[in-house]
Coordinates of C-alpha atoms in Angstrom, one line a residue:
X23 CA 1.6 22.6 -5.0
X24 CA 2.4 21.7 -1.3
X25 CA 5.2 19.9 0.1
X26 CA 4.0 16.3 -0.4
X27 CA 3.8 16.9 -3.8
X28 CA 6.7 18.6 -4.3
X29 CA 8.7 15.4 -2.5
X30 CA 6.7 13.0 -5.0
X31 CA 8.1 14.9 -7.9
X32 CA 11.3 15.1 -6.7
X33 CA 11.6 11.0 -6.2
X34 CA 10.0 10.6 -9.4
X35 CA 12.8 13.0 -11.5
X36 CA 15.6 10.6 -9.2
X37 CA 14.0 7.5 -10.3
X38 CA 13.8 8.5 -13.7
X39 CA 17.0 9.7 -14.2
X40 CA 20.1 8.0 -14.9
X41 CA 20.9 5.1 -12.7
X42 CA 23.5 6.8 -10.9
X43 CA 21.2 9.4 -9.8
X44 CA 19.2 7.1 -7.9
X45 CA 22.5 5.7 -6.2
X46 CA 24.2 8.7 -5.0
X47 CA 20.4 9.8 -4.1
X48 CA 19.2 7.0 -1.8
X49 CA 22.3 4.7 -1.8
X50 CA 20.4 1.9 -3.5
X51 CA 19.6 0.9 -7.3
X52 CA 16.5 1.2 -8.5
X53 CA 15.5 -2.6 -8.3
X54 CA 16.3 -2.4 -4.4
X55 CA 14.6 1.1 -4.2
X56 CA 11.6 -0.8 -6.0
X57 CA 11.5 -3.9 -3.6
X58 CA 11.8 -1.6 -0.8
X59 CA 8.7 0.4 -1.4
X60 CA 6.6 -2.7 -2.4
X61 CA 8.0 -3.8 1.1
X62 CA 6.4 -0.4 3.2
X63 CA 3.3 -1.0 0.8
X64 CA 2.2 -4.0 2.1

C-alpha cells in the first residue's frame, strides 16, 4: 500500500466516523467537507 492510499483510507475512516471526528479533523462538517470536494472536482 503506498502513501496515496494510505491518505485515502485515512479520510475515508474520518468521514465515516462520528461527526465530530470529521470536525476536529478538517474543521468542517461533513456536508461542507462534501461541497468542498465536489468544488476541487469540477
Amino acid at each position: 500500500m503506498d502513501s496515496k492510499q494510505l491518505g485515502e483510507a485515512w479520510i475515508r475512516e474520518i468521514f465515516n466516523g462520528h461527526e465530530s471526528c470529521c470536525m476536529i479533523n478538517f474543521r468542517m462538517s461533513k456536508i461542507v467537507f462534501t461541497s468542498l470536494l465536489r468544488d476541487l472536482e469540477t
